[in-house]
PDB file of C-alpha atoms and ligand atoms in Angstrom:
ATOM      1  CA  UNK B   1       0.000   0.000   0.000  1.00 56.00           C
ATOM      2  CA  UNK B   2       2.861   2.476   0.943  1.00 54.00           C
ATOM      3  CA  UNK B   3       4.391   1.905  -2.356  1.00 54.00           C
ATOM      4  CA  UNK B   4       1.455   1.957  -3.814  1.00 57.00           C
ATOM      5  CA  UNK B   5       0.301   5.395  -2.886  1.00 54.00           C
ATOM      6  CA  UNK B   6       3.729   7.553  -3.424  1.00 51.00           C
ATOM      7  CA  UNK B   7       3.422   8.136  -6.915  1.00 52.00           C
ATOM      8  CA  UNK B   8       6.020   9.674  -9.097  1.00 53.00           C
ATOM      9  CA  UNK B   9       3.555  11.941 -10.487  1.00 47.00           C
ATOM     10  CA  UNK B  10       1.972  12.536  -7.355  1.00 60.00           C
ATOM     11  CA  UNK B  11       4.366  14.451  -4.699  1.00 59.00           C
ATOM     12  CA  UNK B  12       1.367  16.053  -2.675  1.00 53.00           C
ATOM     13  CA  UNK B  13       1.097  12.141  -1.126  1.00 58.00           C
ATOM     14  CA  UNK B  14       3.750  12.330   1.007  1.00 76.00           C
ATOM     15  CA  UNK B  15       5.035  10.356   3.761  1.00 89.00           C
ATOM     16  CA  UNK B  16       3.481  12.109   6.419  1.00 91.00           C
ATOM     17  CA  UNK B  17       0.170  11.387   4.491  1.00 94.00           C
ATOM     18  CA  UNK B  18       1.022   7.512   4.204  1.00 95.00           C
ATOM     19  CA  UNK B  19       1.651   7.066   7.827  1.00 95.00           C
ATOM     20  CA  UNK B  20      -1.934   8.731   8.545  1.00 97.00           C
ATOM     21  CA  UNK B  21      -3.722   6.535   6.097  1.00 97.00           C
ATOM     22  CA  UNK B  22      -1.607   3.550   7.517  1.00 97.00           C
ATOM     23  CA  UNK B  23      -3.226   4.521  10.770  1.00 98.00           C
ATOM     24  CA  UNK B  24      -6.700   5.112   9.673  1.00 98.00           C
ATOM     25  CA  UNK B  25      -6.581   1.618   8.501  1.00 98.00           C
ATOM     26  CA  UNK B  26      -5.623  -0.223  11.544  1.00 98.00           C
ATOM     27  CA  UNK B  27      -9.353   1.094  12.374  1.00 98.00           C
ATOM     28  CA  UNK B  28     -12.697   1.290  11.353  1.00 98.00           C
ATOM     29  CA  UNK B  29     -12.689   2.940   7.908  1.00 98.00           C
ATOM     30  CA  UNK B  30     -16.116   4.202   6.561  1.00 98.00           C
ATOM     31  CA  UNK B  31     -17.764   1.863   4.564  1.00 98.00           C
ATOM     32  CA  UNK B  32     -19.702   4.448   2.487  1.00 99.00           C
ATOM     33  CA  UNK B  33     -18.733   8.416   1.804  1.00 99.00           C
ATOM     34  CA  UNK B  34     -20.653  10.543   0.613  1.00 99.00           C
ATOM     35  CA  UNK B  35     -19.796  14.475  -0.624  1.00 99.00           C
ATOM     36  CA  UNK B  36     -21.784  17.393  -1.272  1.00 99.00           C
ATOM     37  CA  UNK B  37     -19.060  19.104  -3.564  1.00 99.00           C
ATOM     38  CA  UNK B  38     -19.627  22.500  -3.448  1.00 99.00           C
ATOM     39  CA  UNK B  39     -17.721  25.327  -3.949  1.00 98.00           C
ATOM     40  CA  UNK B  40     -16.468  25.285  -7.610  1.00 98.00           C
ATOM     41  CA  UNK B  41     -18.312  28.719  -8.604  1.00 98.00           C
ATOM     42  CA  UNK B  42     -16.411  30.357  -5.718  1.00 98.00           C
ATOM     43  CA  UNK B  43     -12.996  28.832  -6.579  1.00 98.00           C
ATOM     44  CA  UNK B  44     -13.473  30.217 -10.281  1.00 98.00           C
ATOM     45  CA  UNK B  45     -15.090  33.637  -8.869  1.00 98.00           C
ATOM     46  CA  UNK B  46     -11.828  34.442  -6.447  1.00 98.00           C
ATOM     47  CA  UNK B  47      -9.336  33.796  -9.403  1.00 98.00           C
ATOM     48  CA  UNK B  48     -11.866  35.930 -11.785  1.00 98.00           C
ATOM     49  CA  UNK B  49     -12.552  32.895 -13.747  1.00 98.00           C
ATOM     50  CA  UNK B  50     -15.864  31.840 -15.661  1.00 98.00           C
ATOM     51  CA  UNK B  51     -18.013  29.436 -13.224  1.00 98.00           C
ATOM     52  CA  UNK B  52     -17.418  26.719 -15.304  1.00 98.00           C
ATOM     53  CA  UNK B  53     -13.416  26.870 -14.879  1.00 98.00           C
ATOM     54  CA  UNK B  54     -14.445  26.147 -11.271  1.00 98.00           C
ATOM     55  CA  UNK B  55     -16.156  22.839 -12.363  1.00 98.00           C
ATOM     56  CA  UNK B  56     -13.667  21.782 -14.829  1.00 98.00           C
ATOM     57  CA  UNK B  57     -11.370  21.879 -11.906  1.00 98.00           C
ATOM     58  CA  UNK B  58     -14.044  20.092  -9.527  1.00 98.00           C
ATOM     59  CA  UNK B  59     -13.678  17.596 -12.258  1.00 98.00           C
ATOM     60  CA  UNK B  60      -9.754  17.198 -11.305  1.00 98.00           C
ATOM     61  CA  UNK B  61     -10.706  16.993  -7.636  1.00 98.00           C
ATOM     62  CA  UNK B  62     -13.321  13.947  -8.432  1.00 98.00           C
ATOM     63  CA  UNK B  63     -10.607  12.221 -10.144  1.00 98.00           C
ATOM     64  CA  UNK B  64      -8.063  12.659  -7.350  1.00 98.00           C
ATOM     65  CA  UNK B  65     -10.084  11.359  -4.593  1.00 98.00           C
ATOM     66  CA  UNK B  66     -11.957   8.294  -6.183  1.00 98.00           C
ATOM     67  CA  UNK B  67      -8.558   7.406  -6.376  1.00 97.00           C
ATOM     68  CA  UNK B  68      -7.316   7.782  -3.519  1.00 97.00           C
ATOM     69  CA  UNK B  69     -10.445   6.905  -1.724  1.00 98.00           C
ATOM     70  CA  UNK B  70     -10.343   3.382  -3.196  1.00 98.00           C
ATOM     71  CA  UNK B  71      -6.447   2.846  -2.835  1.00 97.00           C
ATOM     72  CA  UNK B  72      -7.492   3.826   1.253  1.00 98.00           C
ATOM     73  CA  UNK B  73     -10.119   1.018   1.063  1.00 98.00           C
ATOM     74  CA  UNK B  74     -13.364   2.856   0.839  1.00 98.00           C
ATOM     75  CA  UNK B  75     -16.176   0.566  -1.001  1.00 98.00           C
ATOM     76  CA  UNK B  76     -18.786   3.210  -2.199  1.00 99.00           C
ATOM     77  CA  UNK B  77     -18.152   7.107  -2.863  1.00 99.00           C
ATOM     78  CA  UNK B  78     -21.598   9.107  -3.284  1.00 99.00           C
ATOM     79  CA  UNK B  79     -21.007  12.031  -5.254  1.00 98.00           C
ATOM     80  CA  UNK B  80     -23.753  14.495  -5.635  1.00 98.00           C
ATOM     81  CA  UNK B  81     -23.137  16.135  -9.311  1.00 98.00           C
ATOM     82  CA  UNK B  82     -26.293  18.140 -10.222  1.00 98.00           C
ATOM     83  CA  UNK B  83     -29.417  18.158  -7.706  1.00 98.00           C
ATOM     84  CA  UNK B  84     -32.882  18.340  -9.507  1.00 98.00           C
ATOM     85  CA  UNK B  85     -32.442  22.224  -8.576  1.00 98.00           C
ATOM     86  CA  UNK B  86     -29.347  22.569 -10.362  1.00 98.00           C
ATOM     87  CA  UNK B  87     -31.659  23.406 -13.641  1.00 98.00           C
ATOM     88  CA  UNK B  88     -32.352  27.013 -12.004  1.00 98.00           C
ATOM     89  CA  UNK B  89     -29.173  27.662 -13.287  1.00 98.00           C
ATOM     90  CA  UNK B  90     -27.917  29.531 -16.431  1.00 98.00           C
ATOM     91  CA  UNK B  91     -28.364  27.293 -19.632  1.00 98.00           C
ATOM     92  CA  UNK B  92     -24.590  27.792 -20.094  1.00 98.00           C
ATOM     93  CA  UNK B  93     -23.568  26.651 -16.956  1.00 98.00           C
ATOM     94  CA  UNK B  94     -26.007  23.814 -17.307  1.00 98.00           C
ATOM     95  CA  UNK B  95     -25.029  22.664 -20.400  1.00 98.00           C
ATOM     96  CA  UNK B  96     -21.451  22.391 -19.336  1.00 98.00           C
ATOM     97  CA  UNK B  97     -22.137  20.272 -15.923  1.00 98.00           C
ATOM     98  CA  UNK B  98     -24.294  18.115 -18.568  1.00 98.00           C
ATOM     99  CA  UNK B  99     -20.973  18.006 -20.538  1.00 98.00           C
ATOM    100  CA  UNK B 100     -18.681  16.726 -17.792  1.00 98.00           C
ATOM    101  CA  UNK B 101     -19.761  13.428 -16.941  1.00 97.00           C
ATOM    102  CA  UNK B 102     -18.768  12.452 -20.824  1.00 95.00           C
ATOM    103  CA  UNK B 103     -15.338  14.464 -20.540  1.00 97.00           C
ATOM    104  CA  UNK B 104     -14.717  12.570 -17.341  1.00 97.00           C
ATOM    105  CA  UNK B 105     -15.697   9.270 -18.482  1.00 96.00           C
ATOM    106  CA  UNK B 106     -14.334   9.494 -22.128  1.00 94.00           C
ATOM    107  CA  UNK B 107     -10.605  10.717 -20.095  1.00 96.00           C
ATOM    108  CA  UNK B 108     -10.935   8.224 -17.104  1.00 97.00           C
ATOM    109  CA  UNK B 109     -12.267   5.057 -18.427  1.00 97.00           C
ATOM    110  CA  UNK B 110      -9.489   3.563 -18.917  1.00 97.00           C
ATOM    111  CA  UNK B 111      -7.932   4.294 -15.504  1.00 97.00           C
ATOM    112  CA  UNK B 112     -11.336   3.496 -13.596  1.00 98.00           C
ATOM    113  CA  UNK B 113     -11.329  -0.070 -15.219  1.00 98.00           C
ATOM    114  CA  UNK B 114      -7.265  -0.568 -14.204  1.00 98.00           C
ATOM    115  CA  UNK B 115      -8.496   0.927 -10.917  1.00 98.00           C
ATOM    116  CA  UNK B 116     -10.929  -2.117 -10.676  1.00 98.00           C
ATOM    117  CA  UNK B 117     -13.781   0.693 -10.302  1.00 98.00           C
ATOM    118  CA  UNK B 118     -17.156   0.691 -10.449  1.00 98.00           C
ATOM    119  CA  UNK B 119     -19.078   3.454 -11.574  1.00 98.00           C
ATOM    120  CA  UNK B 120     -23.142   3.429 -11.083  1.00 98.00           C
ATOM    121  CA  UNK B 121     -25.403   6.402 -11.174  1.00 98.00           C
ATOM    122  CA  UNK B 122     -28.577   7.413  -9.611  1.00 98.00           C
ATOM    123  CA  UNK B 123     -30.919  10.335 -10.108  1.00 98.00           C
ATOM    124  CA  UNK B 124     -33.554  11.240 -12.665  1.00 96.00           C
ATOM    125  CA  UNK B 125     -31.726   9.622 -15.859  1.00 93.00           C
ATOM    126  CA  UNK B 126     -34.801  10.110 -18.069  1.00 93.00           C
ATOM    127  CA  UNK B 127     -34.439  14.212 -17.854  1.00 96.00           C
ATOM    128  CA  UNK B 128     -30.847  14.300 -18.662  1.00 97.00           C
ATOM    129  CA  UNK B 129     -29.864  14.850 -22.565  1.00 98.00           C
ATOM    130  CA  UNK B 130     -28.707  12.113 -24.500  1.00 98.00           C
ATOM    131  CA  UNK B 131     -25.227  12.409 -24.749  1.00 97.00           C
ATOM    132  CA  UNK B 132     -25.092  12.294 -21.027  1.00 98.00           C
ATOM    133  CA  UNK B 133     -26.903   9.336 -20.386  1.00 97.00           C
ATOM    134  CA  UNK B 134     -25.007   7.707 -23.105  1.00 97.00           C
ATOM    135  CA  UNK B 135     -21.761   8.372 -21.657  1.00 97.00           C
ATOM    136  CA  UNK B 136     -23.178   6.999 -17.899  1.00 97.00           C
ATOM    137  CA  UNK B 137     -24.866   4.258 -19.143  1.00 97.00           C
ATOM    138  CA  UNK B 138     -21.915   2.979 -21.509  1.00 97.00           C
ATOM    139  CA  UNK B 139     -19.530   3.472 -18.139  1.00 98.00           C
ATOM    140  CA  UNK B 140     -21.664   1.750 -16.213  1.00 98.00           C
ATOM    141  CA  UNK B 141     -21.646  -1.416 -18.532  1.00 98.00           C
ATOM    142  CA  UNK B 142     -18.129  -0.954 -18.853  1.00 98.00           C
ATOM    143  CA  UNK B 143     -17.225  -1.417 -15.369  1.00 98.00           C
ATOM    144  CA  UNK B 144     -20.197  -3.242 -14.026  1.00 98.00           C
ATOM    145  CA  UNK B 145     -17.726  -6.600 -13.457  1.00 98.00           C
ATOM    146  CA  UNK B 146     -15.567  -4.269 -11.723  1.00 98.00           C
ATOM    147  CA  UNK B 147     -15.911  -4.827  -7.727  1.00 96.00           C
ATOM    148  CA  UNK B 148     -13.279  -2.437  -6.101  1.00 97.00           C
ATOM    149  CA  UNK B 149     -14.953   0.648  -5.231  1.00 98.00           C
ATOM    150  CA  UNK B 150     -18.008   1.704  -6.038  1.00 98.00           C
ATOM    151  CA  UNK B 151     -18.425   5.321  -7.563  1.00 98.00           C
ATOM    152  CA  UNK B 152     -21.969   6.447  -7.674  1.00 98.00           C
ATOM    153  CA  UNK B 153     -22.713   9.645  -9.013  1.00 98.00           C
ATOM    154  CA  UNK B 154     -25.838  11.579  -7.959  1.00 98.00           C
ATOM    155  CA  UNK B 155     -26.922  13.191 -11.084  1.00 98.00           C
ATOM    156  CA  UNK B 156     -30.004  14.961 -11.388  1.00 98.00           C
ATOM    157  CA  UNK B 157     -30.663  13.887  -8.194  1.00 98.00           C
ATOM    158  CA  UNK B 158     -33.257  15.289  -5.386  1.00 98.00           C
ATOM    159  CA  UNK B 159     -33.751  13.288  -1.821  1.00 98.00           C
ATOM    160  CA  UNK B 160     -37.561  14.336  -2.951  1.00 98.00           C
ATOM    161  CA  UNK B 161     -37.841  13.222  -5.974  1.00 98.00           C
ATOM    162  CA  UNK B 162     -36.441   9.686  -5.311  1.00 98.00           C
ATOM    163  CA  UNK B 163     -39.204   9.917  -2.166  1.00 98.00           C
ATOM    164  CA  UNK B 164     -41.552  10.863  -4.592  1.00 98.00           C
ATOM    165  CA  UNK B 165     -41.380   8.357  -7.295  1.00 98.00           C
ATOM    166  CA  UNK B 166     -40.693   5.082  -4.493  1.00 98.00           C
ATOM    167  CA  UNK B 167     -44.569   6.209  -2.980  1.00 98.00           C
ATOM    168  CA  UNK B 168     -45.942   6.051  -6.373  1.00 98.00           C
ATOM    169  CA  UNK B 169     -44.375   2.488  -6.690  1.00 98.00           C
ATOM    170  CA  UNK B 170     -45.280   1.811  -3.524  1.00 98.00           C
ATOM    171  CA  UNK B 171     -48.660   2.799  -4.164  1.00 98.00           C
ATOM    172  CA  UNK B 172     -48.871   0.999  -7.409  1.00 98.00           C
ATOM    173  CA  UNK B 173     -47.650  -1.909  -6.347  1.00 98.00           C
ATOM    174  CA  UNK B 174     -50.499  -2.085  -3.840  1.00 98.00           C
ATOM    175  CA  UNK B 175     -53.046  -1.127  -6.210  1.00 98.00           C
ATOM    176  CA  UNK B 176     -51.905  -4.204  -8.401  1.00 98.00           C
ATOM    177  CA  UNK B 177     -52.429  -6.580  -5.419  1.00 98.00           C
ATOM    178  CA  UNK B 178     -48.835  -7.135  -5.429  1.00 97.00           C
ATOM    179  CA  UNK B 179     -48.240  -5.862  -1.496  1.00 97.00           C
ATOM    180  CA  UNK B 180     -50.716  -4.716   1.025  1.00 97.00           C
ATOM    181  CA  UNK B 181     -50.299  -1.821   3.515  1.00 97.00           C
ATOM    182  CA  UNK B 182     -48.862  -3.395   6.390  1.00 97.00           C
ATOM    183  CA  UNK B 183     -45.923  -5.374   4.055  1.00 97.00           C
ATOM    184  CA  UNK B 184     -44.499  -1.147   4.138  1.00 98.00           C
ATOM    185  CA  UNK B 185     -41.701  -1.520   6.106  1.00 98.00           C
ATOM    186  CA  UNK B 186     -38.195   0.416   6.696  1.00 98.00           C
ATOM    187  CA  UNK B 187     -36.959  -1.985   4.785  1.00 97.00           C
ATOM    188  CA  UNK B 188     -39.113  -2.329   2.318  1.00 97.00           C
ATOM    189  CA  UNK B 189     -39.008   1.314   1.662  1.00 98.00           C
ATOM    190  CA  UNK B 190     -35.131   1.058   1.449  1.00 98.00           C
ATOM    191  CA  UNK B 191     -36.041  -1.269  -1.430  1.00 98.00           C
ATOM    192  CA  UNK B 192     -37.811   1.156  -3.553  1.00 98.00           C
ATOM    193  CA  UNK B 193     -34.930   3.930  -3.082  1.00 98.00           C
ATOM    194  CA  UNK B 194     -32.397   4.483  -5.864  1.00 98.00           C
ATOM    195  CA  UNK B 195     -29.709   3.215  -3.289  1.00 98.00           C
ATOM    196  CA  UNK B 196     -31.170  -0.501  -2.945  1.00 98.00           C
ATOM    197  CA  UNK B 197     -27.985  -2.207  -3.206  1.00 97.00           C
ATOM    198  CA  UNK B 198     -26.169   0.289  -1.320  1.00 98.00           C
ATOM    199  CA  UNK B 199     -25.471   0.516   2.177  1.00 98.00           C
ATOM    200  CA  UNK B 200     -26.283   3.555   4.009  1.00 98.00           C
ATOM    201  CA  UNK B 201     -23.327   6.970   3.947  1.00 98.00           C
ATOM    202  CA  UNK B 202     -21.414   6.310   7.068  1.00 98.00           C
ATOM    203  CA  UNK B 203     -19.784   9.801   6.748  1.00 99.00           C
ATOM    204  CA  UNK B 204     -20.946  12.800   4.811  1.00 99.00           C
ATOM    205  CA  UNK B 205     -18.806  15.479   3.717  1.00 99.00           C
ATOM    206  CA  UNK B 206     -19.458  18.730   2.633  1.00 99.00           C
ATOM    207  CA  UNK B 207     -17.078  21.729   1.381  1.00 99.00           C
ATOM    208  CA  UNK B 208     -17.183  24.968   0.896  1.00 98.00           C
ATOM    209  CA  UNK B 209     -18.645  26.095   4.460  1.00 98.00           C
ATOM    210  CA  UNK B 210     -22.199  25.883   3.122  1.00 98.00           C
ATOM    211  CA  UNK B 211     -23.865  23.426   6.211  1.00 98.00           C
ATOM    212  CA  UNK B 212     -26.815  22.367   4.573  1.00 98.00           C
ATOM    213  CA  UNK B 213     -27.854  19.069   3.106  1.00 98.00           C
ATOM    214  CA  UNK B 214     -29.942  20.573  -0.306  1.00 98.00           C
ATOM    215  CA  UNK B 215     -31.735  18.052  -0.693  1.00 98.00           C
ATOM    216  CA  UNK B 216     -29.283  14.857  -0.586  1.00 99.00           C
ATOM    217  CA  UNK B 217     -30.479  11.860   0.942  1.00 98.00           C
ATOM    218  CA  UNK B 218     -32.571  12.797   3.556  1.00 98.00           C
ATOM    219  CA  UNK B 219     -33.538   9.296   4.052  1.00 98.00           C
ATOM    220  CA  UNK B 220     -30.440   7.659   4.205  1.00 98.00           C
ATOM    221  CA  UNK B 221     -28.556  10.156   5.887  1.00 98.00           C
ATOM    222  CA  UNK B 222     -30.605   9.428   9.311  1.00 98.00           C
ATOM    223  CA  UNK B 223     -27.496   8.006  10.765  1.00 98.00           C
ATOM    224  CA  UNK B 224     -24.839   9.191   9.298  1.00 98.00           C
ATOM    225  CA  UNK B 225     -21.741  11.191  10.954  1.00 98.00           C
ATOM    226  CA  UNK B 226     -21.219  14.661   9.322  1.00 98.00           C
ATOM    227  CA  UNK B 227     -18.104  16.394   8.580  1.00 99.00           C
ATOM    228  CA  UNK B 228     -18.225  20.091   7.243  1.00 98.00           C
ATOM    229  CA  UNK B 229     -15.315  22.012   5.588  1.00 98.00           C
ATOM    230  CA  UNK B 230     -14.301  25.830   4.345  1.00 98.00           C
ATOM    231  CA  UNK B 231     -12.157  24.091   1.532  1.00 98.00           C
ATOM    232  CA  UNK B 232     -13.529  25.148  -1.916  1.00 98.00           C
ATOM    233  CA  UNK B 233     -14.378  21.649  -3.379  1.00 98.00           C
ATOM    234  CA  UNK B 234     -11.508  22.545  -6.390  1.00 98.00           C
ATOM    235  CA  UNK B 235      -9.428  22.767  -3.254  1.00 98.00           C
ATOM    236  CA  UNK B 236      -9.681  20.007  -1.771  1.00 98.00           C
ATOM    237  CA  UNK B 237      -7.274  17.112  -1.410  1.00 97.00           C
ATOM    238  CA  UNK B 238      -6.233  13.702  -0.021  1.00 97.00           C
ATOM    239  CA  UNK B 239      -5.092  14.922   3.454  1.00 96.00           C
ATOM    240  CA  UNK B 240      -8.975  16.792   3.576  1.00 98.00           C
ATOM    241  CA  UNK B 241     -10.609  12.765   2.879  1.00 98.00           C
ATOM    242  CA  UNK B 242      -7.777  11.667   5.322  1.00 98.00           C
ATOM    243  CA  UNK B 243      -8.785  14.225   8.177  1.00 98.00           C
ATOM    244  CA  UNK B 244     -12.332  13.657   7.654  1.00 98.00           C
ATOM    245  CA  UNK B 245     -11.513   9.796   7.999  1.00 98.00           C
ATOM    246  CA  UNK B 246      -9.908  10.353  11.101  1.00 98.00           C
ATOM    247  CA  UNK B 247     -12.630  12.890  12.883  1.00 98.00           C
ATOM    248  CA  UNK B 248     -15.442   9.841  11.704  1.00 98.00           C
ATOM    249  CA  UNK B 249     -12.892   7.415  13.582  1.00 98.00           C
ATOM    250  CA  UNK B 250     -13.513   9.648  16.754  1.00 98.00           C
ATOM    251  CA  UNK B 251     -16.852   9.771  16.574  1.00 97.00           C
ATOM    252  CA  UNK B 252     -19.158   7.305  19.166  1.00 96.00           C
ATOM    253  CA  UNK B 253     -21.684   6.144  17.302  1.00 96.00           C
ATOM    254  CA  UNK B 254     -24.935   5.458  19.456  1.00 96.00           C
ATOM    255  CA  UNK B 255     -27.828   5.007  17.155  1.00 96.00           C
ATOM    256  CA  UNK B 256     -30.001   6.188  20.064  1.00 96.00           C
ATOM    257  CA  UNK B 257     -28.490   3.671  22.459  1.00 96.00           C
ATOM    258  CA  UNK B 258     -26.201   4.082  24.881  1.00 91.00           C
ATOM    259  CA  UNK B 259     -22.516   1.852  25.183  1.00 81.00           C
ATOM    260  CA  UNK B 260     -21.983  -0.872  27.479  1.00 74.00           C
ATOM    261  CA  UNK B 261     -19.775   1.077  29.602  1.00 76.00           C
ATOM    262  CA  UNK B 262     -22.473   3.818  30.035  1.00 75.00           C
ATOM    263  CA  UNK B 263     -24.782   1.348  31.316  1.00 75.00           C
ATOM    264  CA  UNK B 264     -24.769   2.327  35.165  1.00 71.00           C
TER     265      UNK B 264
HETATM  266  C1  LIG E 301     -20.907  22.771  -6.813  1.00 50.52           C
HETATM  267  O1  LIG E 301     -20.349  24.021  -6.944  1.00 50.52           O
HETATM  268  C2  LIG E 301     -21.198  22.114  -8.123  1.00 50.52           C
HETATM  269  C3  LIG E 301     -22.621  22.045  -8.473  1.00 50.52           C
HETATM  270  C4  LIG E 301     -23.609  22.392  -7.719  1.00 50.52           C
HETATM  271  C5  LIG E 301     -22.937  21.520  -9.779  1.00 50.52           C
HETATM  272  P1  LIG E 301     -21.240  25.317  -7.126  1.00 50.52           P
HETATM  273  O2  LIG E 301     -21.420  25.571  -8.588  1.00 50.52           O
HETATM  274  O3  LIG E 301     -22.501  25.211  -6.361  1.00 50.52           O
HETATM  275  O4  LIG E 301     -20.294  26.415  -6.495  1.00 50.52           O
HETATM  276  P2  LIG E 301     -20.721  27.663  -5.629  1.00 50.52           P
HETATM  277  O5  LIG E 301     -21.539  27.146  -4.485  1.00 50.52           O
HETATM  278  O6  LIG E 301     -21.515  28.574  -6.503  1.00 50.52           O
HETATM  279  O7  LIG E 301     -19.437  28.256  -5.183  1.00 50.52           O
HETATM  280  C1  LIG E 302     -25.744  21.174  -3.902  1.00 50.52           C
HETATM  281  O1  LIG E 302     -25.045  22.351  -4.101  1.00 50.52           O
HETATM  282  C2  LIG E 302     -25.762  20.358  -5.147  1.00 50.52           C
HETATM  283  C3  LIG E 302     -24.485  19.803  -5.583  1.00 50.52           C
HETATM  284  C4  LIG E 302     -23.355  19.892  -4.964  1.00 50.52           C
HETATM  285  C5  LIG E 302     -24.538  19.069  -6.808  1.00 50.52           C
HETATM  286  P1  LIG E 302     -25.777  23.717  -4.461  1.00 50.52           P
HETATM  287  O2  LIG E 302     -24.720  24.727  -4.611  1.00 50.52           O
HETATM  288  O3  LIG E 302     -26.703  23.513  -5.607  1.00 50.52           O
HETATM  289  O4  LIG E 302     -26.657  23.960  -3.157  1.00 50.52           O
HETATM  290  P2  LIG E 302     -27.302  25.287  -2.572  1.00 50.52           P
HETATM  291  O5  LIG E 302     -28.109  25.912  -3.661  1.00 50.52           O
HETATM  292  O6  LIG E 302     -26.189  26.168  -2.140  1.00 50.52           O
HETATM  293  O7  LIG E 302     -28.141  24.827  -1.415  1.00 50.52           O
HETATM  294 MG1  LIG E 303     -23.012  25.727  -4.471  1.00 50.52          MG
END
């Protein structure tokens, strides 16, 4: 692993960095991470830069840390893209975020396959244009063998939405005799969410000082530890995952219990 992760091309791994990820690792890692990147418009504003230089440089960031969030031993990184909001937005900007999941792919296929990555998707796919969907969906094929990490990108994706759309299969499903009321279950709602085969975010992460969830998994989030950073998502690195890793590893997880040792 420590050769592994002190790349020739990649100096800002140092030592240091190794020893802390060597550490993290005698622990409990998070299974699942999940990142609100925010923060690109900002980077791009304070170097008087178009918005969208912001999230071609996001895009550098993604690349960076799927990387080095697999070579750490993560299994599934949640990245939230574009929320069912993002539309609002100028159709410039817009049609450039739709534009970077195909620059991404077409660039990084290669390397996610050596990387023994898999990439998955979840969101509104129907509303996206068709160059984008062809670009996830021909990714997703590509790498669906793949089972080191998992990289699911939230695209067009809204907590509510996904809420929205499981009720009216619940619903259906009930109207079609194929369930009755009291089958509804935790569980069974978990089934009807776009993260069915995923476990739940142990640790979110959001940058760019904005402490706010807009709209990301509200359901699965209910137990999740959150970690909240300043760092411009363009900014941020592998010692920001690291340090984030290590506050989680801190953290005493109750899940409205209370530990043994607390018992008296
Ligand atoms: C996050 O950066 C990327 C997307 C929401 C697509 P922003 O574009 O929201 O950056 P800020 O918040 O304006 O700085
Ligand atoms: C959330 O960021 C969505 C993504 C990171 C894709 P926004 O920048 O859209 O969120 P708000 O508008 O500040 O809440
Ligand atoms: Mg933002």
């Amino acid at each position: 692993m420590l050769k592994k992760l002190i790349r020739k091309n990649d100096k800002a791994i140092s030592i240091y960095l190794n020893e802390r990820v060597e550490n993290a690792q005698k622990e409990q890692l998070p299974d699942h991470i999940a990142i609100i990147m925010d923060g690109n418009g900002r980077w791009a504003k304070k170097r008087a830069l178009p918005r969208v230089a912001g999230h071609h440089e996001g895009m550098q960031t993604v690349r960076k840390i799927t990387r080095f969030a697999n070579e750490v031993g993560i299994k599934t990184l949640t990245l939230y893209a574009f929320s069912t909001e993002n539309w609002k937005r100028p159709k410039i900007e817009v049609e450039f975020l739709m534009r970077l999941p195909e620059e991404f792919l077409n660039s990084y296929l290669p390397e996610l396959m050596e990387q023994n990555i898999q990439v998955r998707m979840m969101g509104n796919i129907e509303l996206l244009p068709e160059h984008t969907k062809k670009a996830v969906t021909k990714a997703m094929e590509q790498t669906a063998e793949n089972n080191g990490l998992i990289l699911n990108f939230a695209l067009n994706y809204g907590s509510r939405d996904e809420i929205v759309q499981a009720v009216k299969k619940i619903a259906l499903d009930i109207q079609e005799g194929n369930m009755e009321i009291n089958d509804i279950t935790e569980n069974n709602i978990n089934s009807y969410l776009m993260t069915k085969d995923l476990s739940e975010p142990d640790l979110l992460i959001r940058t760019s000082g904005e402490v706010r969830l807009s709209n990301f998994m509200l359901w699965q989030l209910a137990y999740t530890e959150f970690w909240f950073t300043d760092t411009l998502w363009p900014d941020f690195d592998q010692e920001c995952l690291i340090e984030a890793i290590e506050t989680f590893q801190k953290r005493n997880r109750r899940y409205g219990g209370i530990k043994e040792e607390e018992t008296n």
